[in-house]
Amino acid sequence: MGKTRATAASRSEPRRGSIDYSTASQVKASVNYRECQRNHAAYAGGYAIDGCREFMPSGNEGTNRALVCAACGCHRNFHRREVDSGVDSESSSANSSTGP
């Protein structure tokens, strides 16, 4: 009856599985949407694409029209997604150089 339970973790200790964002490396990634891959003849059992080469938003960012391509009228999800991670190559090349 007189027993009290102590907490296992204090506030100064990080929780198990948590990420320390102060020491995590910063990676900049940019996303581009390329050619449209929508199959316009799927209902007929065929395969036909419209030839749209790159996604161009129909409206301003933050609106629903920004998710529709101005060139082909398809949703952005039909366009091939290309992620370019901007890894800092200068720091890796400086560490690998051998010099006096």
PDB file of C-alpha atoms in Angstrom:
ATOM      1  CA  MET A   1       0.000   0.000   0.000  1.00  0.00           C
ATOM      2  CA  GLY A   2       2.763   2.472   0.691  1.00  0.00           C
ATOM      3  CA  LYS A   3       4.680   1.692  -2.497  1.00  0.00           C
ATOM      4  CA  THR A   4       5.246   4.367  -5.116  1.00  0.00           C
ATOM      5  CA  ARG A   5       6.463   3.722  -8.599  1.00  0.00           C
ATOM      6  CA  ALA A   6       9.342   5.812  -9.974  1.00  0.00           C
ATOM      7  CA  THR A   7       9.273   6.836 -13.605  1.00  0.00           C
ATOM      8  CA  ALA A   8      11.680   4.908 -15.800  1.00  0.00           C
ATOM      9  CA  ALA A   9      12.856   7.786 -17.964  1.00  0.00           C
ATOM     10  CA  SER A  10      13.681  11.306 -16.941  1.00  0.00           C
ATOM     11  CA  ARG A  11      12.969  14.306 -19.141  1.00  0.00           C
ATOM     12  CA  SER A  12      16.651  14.934 -19.871  1.00  0.00           C
ATOM     13  CA  GLU A  13      17.164  11.498 -21.409  1.00  0.00           C
ATOM     14  CA  PRO A  14      15.970  10.912 -24.978  1.00  0.00           C
ATOM     15  CA  ARG A  15      13.251   8.343 -25.434  1.00  0.00           C
ATOM     16  CA  ARG A  16      14.124   5.063 -27.042  1.00  0.00           C
ATOM     17  CA  GLY A  17      13.677   5.306 -30.809  1.00  0.00           C
ATOM     18  CA  SER A  18      13.548   9.089 -30.838  1.00  0.00           C
ATOM     19  CA  ILE A  19      15.547  11.142 -33.335  1.00  0.00           C
ATOM     20  CA  ASP A  20      17.897  13.883 -32.253  1.00  0.00           C
ATOM     21  CA  TYR A  21      17.265  16.505 -34.915  1.00  0.00           C
ATOM     22  CA  SER A  22      20.025  18.791 -33.676  1.00  0.00           C
ATOM     23  CA  THR A  23      22.714  16.373 -34.860  1.00  0.00           C
ATOM     24  CA  ALA A  24      20.908  14.866 -37.852  1.00  0.00           C
ATOM     25  CA  SER A  25      22.425  15.769 -41.204  1.00  0.00           C
ATOM     26  CA  GLN A  26      20.425  18.129 -43.354  1.00  0.00           C
ATOM     27  CA  VAL A  27      19.569  16.667 -46.762  1.00  0.00           C
ATOM     28  CA  LYS A  28      17.882  18.869 -49.315  1.00  0.00           C
ATOM     29  CA  ALA A  29      15.670  17.012 -51.746  1.00  0.00           C
ATOM     30  CA  SER A  30      13.817  18.492 -54.678  1.00  0.00           C
ATOM     31  CA  VAL A  31      10.970  16.709 -56.419  1.00  0.00           C
ATOM     32  CA  ASN A  32      10.247  17.086 -60.120  1.00  0.00           C
ATOM     33  CA  TYR A  33       7.378  15.521 -62.026  1.00  0.00           C
ATOM     34  CA  ARG A  34       8.322  14.389 -65.519  1.00  0.00           C
ATOM     35  CA  GLU A  35       6.428  12.678 -68.357  1.00  0.00           C
ATOM     36  CA  CYS A  36       2.803  11.605 -67.993  1.00  0.00           C
ATOM     37  CA  GLN A  37       2.342   7.856 -67.681  1.00  0.00           C
ATOM     38  CA  ARG A  38      -1.458   7.729 -67.766  1.00  0.00           C
ATOM     39  CA  ASN A  39      -2.803   4.975 -69.982  1.00  0.00           C
ATOM     40  CA  HIS A  40      -5.667   6.621 -71.894  1.00  0.00           C
ATOM     41  CA  ALA A  41      -6.681   3.371 -73.638  1.00  0.00           C
ATOM     42  CA  ALA A  42      -6.926   1.178 -70.532  1.00  0.00           C
ATOM     43  CA  TYR A  43     -10.730   0.996 -70.761  1.00  0.00           C
ATOM     44  CA  ALA A  44     -10.380  -0.555 -74.246  1.00  0.00           C
ATOM     45  CA  GLY A  45      -7.638  -2.970 -73.236  1.00  0.00           C
ATOM     46  CA  GLY A  46      -4.885  -1.089 -75.055  1.00  0.00           C
ATOM     47  CA  TYR A  47      -2.015   1.167 -74.182  1.00  0.00           C
ATOM     48  CA  ALA A  48      -1.792   4.798 -75.279  1.00  0.00           C
ATOM     49  CA  ILE A  49      -0.089   7.755 -73.603  1.00  0.00           C
ATOM     50  CA  ASP A  50      -0.585  11.394 -74.550  1.00  0.00           C
ATOM     51  CA  GLY A  51       3.062  12.427 -74.883  1.00  0.00           C
ATOM     52  CA  CYS A  52       3.088  15.104 -72.173  1.00  0.00           C
ATOM     53  CA  ARG A  53       6.775  15.527 -71.334  1.00  0.00           C
ATOM     54  CA  GLU A  54       6.630  17.388 -67.997  1.00  0.00           C
ATOM     55  CA  PHE A  55       4.059  18.377 -65.377  1.00  0.00           C
ATOM     56  CA  MET A  56       3.016  22.043 -65.426  1.00  0.00           C
ATOM     57  CA  PRO A  57       0.585  23.117 -62.682  1.00  0.00           C
ATOM     58  CA  SER A  58      -2.666  24.734 -63.825  1.00  0.00           C
ATOM     59  CA  GLY A  59      -3.016  26.972 -60.777  1.00  0.00           C
ATOM     60  CA  ASN A  60      -1.197  28.616 -57.907  1.00  0.00           C
ATOM     61  CA  GLU A  61       0.523  26.543 -55.246  1.00  0.00           C
ATOM     62  CA  GLY A  62      -1.831  25.591 -52.447  1.00  0.00           C
ATOM     63  CA  THR A  63      -4.915  25.316 -54.657  1.00  0.00           C
ATOM     64  CA  ASN A  64      -6.528  22.205 -56.114  1.00  0.00           C
ATOM     65  CA  ARG A  65      -5.663  23.377 -59.631  1.00  0.00           C
ATOM     66  CA  ALA A  66      -1.952  23.153 -58.744  1.00  0.00           C
ATOM     67  CA  LEU A  67      -2.322  19.350 -58.812  1.00  0.00           C
ATOM     68  CA  VAL A  68      -3.682  19.285 -62.383  1.00  0.00           C
ATOM     69  CA  CYS A  69      -1.330  19.439 -65.378  1.00  0.00           C
ATOM     70  CA  ALA A  70      -1.965  22.385 -67.687  1.00  0.00           C
ATOM     71  CA  ALA A  71      -0.648  20.461 -70.706  1.00  0.00           C
ATOM     72  CA  CYS A  72      -2.554  17.176 -70.478  1.00  0.00           C
ATOM     73  CA  GLY A  73      -5.216  17.708 -67.783  1.00  0.00           C
ATOM     74  CA  CYS A  74      -4.085  14.721 -65.715  1.00  0.00           C
ATOM     75  CA  HIS A  75      -3.512  14.708 -61.974  1.00  0.00           C
ATOM     76  CA  ARG A  76       0.089  15.119 -60.833  1.00  0.00           C
ATOM     77  CA  ASN A  77       0.157  11.498 -59.595  1.00  0.00           C
ATOM     78  CA  PHE A  78       0.107  10.254 -63.206  1.00  0.00           C
ATOM     79  CA  HIS A  79       3.441  11.945 -63.884  1.00  0.00           C
ATOM     80  CA  ARG A  80       6.715  10.170 -63.138  1.00  0.00           C
ATOM     81  CA  ARG A  81       8.153  11.456 -59.860  1.00  0.00           C
ATOM     82  CA  GLU A  82      11.882  12.210 -59.834  1.00  0.00           C
ATOM     83  CA  VAL A  83      13.593  12.940 -56.499  1.00  0.00           C
ATOM     84  CA  ASP A  84      16.936  14.710 -56.588  1.00  0.00           C
ATOM     85  CA  SER A  85      18.636  14.552 -53.186  1.00  0.00           C
ATOM     86  CA  GLY A  86      21.049  17.428 -52.757  1.00  0.00           C
ATOM     87  CA  VAL A  87      23.852  15.704 -50.870  1.00  0.00           C
ATOM     88  CA  ASP A  88      26.681  18.084 -50.112  1.00  0.00           C
ATOM     89  CA  SER A  89      29.508  16.747 -52.308  1.00  0.00           C
ATOM     90  CA  GLU A  90      32.030  19.390 -51.206  1.00  0.00           C
ATOM     91  CA  SER A  91      32.395  17.992 -47.691  1.00  0.00           C
ATOM     92  CA  SER A  92      32.850  14.432 -48.967  1.00  0.00           C
ATOM     93  CA  SER A  93      35.469  15.483 -51.538  1.00  0.00           C
ATOM     94  CA  ALA A  94      37.400  17.538 -48.981  1.00  0.00           C
ATOM     95  CA  ASN A  95      37.654  14.537 -46.663  1.00  0.00           C
ATOM     96  CA  SER A  96      38.818  12.195 -49.415  1.00  0.00           C
ATOM     97  CA  SER A  97      41.577  14.436 -50.805  1.00  0.00           C
ATOM     98  CA  THR A  98      45.125  13.478 -49.980  1.00  0.00           C
ATOM     99  CA  GLY A  99      47.582  16.300 -49.977  1.00  0.00           C
ATOM    100  CA  PRO A 100      50.372  17.924 -47.985  1.00  0.00           C
TER     101      PRO A 100
END
